[in-house]
PDB file of C-alpha atoms in Angstrom:
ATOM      1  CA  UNK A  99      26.124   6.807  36.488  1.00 72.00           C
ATOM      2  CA  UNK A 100      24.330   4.043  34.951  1.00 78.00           C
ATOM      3  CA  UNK A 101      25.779   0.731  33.214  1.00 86.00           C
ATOM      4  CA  UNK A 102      24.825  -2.164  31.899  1.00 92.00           C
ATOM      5  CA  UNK A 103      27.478  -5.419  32.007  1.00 96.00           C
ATOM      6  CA  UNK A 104      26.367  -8.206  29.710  1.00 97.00           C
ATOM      7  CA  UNK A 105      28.696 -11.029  31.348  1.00 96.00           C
ATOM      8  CA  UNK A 106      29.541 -12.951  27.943  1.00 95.00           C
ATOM      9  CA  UNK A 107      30.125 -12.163  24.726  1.00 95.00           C
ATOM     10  CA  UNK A 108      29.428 -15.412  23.279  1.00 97.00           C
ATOM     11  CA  UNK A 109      27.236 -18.308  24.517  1.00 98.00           C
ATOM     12  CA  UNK A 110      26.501 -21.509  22.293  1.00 98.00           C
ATOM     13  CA  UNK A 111      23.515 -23.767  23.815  1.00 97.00           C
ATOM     14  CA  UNK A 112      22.283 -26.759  21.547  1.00 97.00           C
ATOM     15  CA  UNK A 113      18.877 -26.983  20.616  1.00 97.00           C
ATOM     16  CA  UNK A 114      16.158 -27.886  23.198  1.00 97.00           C
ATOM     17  CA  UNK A 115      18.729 -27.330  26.175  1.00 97.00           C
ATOM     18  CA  UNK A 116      18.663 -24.015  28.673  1.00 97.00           C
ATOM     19  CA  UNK A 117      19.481 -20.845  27.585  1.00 98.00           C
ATOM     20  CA  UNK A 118      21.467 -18.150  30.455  1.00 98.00           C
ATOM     21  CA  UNK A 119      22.128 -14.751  29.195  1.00 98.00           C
ATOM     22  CA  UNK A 120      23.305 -12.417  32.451  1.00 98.00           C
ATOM     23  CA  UNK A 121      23.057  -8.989  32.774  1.00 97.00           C
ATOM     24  CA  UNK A 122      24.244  -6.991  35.538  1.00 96.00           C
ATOM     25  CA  UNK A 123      23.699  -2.864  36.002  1.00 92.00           C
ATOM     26  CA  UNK A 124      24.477  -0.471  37.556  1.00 88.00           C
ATOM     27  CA  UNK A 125      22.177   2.379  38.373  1.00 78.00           C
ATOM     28  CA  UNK A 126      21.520   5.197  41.541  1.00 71.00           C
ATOM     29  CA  UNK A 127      17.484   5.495  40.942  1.00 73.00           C
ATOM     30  CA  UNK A 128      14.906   2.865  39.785  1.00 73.00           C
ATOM     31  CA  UNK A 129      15.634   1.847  36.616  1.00 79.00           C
ATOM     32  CA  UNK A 130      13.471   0.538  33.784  1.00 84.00           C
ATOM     33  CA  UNK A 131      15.248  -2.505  32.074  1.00 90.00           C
ATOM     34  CA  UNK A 132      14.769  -4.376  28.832  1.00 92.00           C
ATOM     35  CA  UNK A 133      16.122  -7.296  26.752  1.00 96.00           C
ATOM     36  CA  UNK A 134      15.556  -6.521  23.242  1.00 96.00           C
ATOM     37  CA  UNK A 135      16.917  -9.338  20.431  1.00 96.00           C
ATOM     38  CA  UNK A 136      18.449  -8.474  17.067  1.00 95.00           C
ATOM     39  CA  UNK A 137      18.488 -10.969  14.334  1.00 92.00           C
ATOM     40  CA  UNK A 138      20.965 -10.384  11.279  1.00 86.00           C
ATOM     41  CA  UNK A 139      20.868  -7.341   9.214  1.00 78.00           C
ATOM     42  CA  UNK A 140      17.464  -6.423  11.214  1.00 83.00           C
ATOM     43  CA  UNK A 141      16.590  -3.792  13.371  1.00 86.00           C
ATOM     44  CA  UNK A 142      16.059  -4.142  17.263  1.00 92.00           C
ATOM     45  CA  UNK A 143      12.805  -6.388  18.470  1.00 93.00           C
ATOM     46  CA  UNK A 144      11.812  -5.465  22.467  1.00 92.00           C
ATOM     47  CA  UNK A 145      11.659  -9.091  24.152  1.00 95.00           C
ATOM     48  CA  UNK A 146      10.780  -7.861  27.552  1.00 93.00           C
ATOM     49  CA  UNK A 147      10.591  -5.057  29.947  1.00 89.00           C
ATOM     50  CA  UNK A 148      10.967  -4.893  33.259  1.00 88.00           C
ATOM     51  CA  UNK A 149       8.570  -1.839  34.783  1.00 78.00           C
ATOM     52  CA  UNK A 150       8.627  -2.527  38.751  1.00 75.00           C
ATOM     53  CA  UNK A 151       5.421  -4.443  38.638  1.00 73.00           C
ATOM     54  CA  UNK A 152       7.180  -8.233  38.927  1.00 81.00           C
ATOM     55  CA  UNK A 153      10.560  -9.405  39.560  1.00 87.00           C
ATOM     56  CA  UNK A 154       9.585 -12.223  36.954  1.00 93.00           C
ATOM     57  CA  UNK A 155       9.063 -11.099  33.758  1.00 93.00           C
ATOM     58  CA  UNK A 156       7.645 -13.376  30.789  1.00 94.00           C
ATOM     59  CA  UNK A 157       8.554 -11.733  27.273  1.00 93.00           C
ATOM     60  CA  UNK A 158       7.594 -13.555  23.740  1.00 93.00           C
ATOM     61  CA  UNK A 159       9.097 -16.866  22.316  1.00 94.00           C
ATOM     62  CA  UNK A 160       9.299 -18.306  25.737  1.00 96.00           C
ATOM     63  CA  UNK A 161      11.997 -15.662  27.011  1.00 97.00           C
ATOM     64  CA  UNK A 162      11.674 -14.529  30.539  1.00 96.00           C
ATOM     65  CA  UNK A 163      13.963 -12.636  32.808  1.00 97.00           C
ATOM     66  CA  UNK A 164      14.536 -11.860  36.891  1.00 94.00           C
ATOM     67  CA  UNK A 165      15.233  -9.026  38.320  1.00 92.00           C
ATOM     68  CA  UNK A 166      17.167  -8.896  41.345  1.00 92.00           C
ATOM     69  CA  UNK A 167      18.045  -5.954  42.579  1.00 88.00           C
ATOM     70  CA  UNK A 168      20.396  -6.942  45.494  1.00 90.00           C
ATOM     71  CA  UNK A 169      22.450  -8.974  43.105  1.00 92.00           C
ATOM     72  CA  UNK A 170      21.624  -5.531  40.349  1.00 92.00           C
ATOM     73  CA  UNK A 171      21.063  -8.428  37.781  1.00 94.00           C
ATOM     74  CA  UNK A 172      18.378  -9.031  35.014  1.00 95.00           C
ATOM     75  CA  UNK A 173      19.168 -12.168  33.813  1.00 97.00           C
ATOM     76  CA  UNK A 174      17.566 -13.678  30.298  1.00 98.00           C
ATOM     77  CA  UNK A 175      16.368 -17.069  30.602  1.00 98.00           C
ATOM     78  CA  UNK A 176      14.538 -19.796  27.954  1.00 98.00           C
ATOM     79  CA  UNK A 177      13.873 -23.409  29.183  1.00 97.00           C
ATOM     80  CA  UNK A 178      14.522 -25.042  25.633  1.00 97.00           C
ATOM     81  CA  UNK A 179      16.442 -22.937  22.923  1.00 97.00           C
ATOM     82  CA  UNK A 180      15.272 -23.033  19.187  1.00 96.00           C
ATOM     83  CA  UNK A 181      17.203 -22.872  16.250  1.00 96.00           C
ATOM     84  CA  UNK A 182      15.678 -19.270  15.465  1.00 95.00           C
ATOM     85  CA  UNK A 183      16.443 -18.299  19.094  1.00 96.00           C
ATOM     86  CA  UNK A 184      19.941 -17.916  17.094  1.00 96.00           C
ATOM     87  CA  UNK A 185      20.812 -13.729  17.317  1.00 97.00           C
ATOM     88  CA  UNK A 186      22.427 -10.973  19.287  1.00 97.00           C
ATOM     89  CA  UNK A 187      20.571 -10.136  22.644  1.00 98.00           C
ATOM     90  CA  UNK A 188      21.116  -6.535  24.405  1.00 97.00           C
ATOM     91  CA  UNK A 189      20.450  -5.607  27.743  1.00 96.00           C
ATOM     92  CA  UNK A 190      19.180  -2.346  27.920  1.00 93.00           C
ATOM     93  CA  UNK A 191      18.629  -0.101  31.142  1.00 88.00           C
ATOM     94  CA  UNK A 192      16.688   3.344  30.885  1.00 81.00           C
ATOM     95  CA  UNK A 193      16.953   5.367  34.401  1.00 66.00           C
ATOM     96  CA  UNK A 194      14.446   8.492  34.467  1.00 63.00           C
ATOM     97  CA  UNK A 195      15.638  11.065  36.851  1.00 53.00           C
ATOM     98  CA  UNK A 196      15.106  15.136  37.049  1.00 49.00           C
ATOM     99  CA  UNK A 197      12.357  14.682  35.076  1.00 46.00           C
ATOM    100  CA  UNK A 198      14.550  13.978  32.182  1.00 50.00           C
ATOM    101  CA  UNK A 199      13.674  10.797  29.817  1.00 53.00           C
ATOM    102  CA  UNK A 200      16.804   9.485  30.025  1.00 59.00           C
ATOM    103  CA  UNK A 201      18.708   7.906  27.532  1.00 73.00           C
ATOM    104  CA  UNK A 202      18.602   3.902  26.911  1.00 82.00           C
ATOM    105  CA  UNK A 203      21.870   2.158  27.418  1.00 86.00           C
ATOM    106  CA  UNK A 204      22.987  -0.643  25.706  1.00 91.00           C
ATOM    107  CA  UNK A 205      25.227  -3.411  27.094  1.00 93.00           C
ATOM    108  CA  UNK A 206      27.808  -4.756  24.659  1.00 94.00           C
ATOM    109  CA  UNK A 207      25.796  -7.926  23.388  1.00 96.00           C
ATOM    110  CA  UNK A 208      25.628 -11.499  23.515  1.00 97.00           C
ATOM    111  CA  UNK A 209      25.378 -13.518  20.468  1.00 97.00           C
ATOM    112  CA  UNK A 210      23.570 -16.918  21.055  1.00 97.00           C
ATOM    113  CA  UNK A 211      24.449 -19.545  18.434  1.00 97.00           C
ATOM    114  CA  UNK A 212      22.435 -22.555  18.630  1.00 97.00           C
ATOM    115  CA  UNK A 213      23.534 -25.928  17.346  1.00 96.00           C
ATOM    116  CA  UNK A 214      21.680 -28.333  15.913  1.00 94.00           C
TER     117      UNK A 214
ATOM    118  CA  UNK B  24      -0.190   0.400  13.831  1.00 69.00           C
ATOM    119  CA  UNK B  25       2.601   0.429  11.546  1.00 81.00           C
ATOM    120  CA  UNK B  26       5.943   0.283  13.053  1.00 92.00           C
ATOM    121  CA  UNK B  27       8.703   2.595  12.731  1.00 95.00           C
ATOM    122  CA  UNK B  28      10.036   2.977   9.311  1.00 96.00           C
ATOM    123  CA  UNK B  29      13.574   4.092   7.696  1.00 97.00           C
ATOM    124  CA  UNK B  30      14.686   5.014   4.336  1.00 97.00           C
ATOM    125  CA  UNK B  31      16.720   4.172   2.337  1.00 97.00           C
ATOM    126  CA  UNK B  32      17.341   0.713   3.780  1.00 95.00           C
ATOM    127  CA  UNK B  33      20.946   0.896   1.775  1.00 96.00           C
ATOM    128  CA  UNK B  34      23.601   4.283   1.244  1.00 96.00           C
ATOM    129  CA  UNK B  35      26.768   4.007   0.052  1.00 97.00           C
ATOM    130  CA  UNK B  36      28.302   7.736   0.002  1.00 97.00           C
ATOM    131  CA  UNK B  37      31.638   8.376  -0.687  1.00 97.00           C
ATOM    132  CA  UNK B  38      34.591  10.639   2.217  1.00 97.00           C
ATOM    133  CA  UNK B  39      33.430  13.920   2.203  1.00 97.00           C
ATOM    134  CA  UNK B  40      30.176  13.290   1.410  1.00 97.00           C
ATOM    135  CA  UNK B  41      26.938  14.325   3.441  1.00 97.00           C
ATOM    136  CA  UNK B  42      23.611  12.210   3.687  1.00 98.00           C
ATOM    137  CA  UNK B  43      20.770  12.227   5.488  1.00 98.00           C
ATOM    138  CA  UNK B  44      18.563   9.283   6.917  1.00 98.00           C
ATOM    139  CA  UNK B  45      14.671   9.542   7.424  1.00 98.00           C
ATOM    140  CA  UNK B  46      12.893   7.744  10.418  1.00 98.00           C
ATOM    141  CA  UNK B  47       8.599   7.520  10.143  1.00 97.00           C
ATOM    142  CA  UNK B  48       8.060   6.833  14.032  1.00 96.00           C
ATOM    143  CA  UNK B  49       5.189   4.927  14.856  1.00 94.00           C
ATOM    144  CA  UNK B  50       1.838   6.654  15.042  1.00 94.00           C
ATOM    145  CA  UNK B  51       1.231   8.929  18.246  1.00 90.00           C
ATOM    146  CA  UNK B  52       4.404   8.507  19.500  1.00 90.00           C
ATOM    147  CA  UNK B  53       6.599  11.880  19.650  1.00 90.00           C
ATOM    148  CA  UNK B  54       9.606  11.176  20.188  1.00 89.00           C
ATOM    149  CA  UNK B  55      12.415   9.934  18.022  1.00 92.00           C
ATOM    150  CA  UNK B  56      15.670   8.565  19.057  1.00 92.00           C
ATOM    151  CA  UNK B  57      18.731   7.879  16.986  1.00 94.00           C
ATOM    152  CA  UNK B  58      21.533   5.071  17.246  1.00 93.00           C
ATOM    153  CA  UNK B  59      24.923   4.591  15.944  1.00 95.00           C
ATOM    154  CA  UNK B  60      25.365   0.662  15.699  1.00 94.00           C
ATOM    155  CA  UNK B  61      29.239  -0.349  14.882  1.00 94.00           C
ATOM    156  CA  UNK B  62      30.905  -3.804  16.026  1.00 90.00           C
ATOM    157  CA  UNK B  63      34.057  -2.206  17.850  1.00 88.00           C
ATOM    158  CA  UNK B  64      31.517   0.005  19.301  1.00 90.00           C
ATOM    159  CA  UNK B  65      28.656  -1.237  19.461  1.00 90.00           C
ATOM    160  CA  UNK B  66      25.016   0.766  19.994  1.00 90.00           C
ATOM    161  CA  UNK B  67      26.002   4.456  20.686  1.00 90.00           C
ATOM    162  CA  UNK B  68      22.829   7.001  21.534  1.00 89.00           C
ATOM    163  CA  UNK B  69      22.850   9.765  18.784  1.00 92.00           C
ATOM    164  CA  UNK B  70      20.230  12.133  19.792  1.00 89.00           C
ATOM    165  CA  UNK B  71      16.559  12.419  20.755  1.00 89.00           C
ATOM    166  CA  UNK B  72      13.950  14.364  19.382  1.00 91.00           C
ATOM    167  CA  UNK B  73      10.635  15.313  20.834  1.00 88.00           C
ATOM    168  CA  UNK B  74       7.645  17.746  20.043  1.00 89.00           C
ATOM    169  CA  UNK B  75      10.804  19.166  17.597  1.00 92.00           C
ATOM    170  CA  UNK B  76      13.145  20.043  20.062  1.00 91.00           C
ATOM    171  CA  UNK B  77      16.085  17.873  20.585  1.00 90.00           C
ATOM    172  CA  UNK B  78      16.246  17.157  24.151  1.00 85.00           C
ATOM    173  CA  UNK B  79      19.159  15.008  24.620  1.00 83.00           C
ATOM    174  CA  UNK B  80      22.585  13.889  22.812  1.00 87.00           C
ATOM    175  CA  UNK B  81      25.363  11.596  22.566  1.00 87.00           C
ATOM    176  CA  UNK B  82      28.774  12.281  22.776  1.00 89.00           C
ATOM    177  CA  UNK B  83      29.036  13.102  18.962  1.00 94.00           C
ATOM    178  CA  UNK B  84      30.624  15.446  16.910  1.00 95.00           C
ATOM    179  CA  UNK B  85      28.934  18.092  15.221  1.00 95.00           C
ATOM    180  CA  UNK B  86      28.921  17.024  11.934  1.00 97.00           C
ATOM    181  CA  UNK B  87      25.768  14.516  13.099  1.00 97.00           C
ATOM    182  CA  UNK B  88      22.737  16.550  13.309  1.00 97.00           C
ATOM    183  CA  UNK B  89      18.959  16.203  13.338  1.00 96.00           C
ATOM    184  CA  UNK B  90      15.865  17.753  12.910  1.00 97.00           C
ATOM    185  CA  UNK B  91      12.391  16.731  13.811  1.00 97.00           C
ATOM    186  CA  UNK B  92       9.202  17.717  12.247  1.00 96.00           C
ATOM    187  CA  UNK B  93       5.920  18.500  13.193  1.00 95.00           C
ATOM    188  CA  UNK B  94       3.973  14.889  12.124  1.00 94.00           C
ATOM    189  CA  UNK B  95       7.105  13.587  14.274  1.00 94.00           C
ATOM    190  CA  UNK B  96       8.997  12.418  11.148  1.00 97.00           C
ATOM    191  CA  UNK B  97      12.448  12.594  11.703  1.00 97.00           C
ATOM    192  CA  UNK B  98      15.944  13.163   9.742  1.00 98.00           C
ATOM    193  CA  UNK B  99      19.694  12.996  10.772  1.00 98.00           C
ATOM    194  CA  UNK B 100      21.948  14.163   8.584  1.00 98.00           C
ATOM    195  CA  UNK B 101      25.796  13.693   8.623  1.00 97.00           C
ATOM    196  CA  UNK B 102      28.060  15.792   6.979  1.00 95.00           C
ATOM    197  CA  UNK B 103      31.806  15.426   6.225  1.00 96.00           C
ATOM    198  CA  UNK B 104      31.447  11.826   6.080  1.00 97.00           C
ATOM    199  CA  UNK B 105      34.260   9.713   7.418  1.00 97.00           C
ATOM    200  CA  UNK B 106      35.316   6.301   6.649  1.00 97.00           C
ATOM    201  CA  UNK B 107      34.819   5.448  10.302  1.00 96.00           C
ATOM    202  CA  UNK B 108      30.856   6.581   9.976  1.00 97.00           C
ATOM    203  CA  UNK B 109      29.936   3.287   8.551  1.00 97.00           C
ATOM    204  CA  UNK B 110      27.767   2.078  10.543  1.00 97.00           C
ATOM    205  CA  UNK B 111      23.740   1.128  10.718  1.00 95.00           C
ATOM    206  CA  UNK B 112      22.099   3.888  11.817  1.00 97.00           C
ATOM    207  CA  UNK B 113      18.938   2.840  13.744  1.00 95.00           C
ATOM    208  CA  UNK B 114      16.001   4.883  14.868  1.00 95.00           C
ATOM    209  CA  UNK B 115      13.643   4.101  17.592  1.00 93.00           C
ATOM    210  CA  UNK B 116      10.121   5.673  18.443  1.00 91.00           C
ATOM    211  CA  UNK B 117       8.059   6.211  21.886  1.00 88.00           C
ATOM    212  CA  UNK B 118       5.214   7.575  23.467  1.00 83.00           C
ATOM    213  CA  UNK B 119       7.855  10.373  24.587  1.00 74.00           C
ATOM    214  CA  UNK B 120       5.938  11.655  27.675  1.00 67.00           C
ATOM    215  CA  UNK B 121       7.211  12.193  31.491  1.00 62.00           C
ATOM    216  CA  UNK B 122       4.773  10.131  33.389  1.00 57.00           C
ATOM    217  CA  UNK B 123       5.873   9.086  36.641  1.00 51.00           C
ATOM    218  CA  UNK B 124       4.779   4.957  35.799  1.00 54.00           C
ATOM    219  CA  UNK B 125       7.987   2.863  34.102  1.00 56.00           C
ATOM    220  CA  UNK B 126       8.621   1.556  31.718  1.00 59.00           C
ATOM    221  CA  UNK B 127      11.115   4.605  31.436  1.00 63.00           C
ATOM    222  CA  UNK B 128      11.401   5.099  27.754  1.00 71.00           C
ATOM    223  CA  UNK B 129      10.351   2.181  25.608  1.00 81.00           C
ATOM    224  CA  UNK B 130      11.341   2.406  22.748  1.00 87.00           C
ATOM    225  CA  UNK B 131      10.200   0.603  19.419  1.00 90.00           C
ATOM    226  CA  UNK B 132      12.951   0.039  17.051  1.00 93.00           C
ATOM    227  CA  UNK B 133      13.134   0.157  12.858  1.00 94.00           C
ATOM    228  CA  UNK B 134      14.745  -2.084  10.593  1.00 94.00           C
ATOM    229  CA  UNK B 135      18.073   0.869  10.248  1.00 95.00           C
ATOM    230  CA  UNK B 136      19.915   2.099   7.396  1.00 96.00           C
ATOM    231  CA  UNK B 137      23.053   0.553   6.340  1.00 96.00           C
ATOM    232  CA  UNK B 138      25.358   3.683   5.844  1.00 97.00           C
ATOM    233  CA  UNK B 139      28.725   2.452   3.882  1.00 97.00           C
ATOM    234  CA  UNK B 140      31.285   5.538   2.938  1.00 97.00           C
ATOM    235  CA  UNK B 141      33.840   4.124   0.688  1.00 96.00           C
TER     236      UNK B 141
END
């Protein structure tokens, strides 16, 4: 079966220092994997994907993300946070197998406050 | 290209109650997924719609249902509501197809509908 383990709830970074969201999964086939960010009272916003192509993916606002797959992590990475950085981040894994589409699933979350 | 649009943005709906939520995906894309969004439980997968045929669910109870039309539009209606169906019900488009290239399943997201039941 497939999983997704965002590692912390809660991470507070001030601004213009590192930002480390980790995500671990768990899946039996290749999986497709995503970060997607949701600001308050809004709806979902993709960040990046992950398709296969490069273990290094660059998403917008300066976001980018590994993937490793013999550590089965997809880590979310920012060199300098911003005060609008400030949201809940998901890590989302969608696994196609049987020729089904597959469902996405959604870790847990990890809301990033950012102080001043 | 527009993005994916829900109405009414706002419900409040009293136990007992039914309502239904409408989802506009984004142009050309046929399929239509559905999310329960809760904080104890955080993003749940409703259902998926595509070419008007559901083709998968969640682990929901029958009261939550759906329907997809031919221009894609989509509607899930839940009936019997509960206190515990609060919630912001959030619908998400994509191309839909079964290519054999990832991304598996993008999926472009609208703003939700904030579903209180008093």
């Amino acid at each position: 079966a497939q999983s997704v383990t965002q590692l912390d709830s809660h991470v507070s970074v001030s601004e213009g220092t590192p930002v480390l969201l980790r995500c671990n999964y768990s899946s039996s086939y290749s999986p497709s994997l995503f970060w997607y960010v949701q600001h308050p009272n809004k709806g979902l916003q993709l960040l990046l994907k992950y398709t296969s192509a490069a273990t290094l993916v660059k998403g917008i606002n300066g976001f980018e993300a590994e993937f490793k797959k013999s550590e089965t992590s997809f880590h979310l990475t920012k060199p300098s946070a911003h005060m609008s950085d400030a949201a809940e981040y998901f890590c989302v894994v969608s696994v196609r197998s049987g020729g089904s589409q597959g469902n996405l699933i959604f870790g847990k979350g990890t809301k990033l406050s950012v102080k001043p | 290209k527009a993005g994916v649009t829900q109405t009414p943005r706002y419900l409040i709906k009293t136990r007992g109650q039914q309502v239904t939520l409408s989802c506009s995906p984004i142009s050309g894309h046929r399929s239509v997924s559905w999310y329960q969004q809760t904080p104890g439980q955080g993003l749940q997968f409703l259902f998926e719609y595509f070419s008007e045929t559901q083709r998968n669910k969640g682990n929901f109870p029958g009261r939550f249902s759906g329907r997809q039309f031919s221009n894609s539009r989509s509607e899930m209606n839940v009936s019997t509501l509960e206190l515990g169906d609060s919630a912001l019900y959030l619908c998400a488009s994509s191309l839909g197809g079964q290519g054999d290239l990832p991304p598996f399943n993008e999926q472009f997201f609208g703003p939700g509908t904030r579903l209180t039941v008093l």
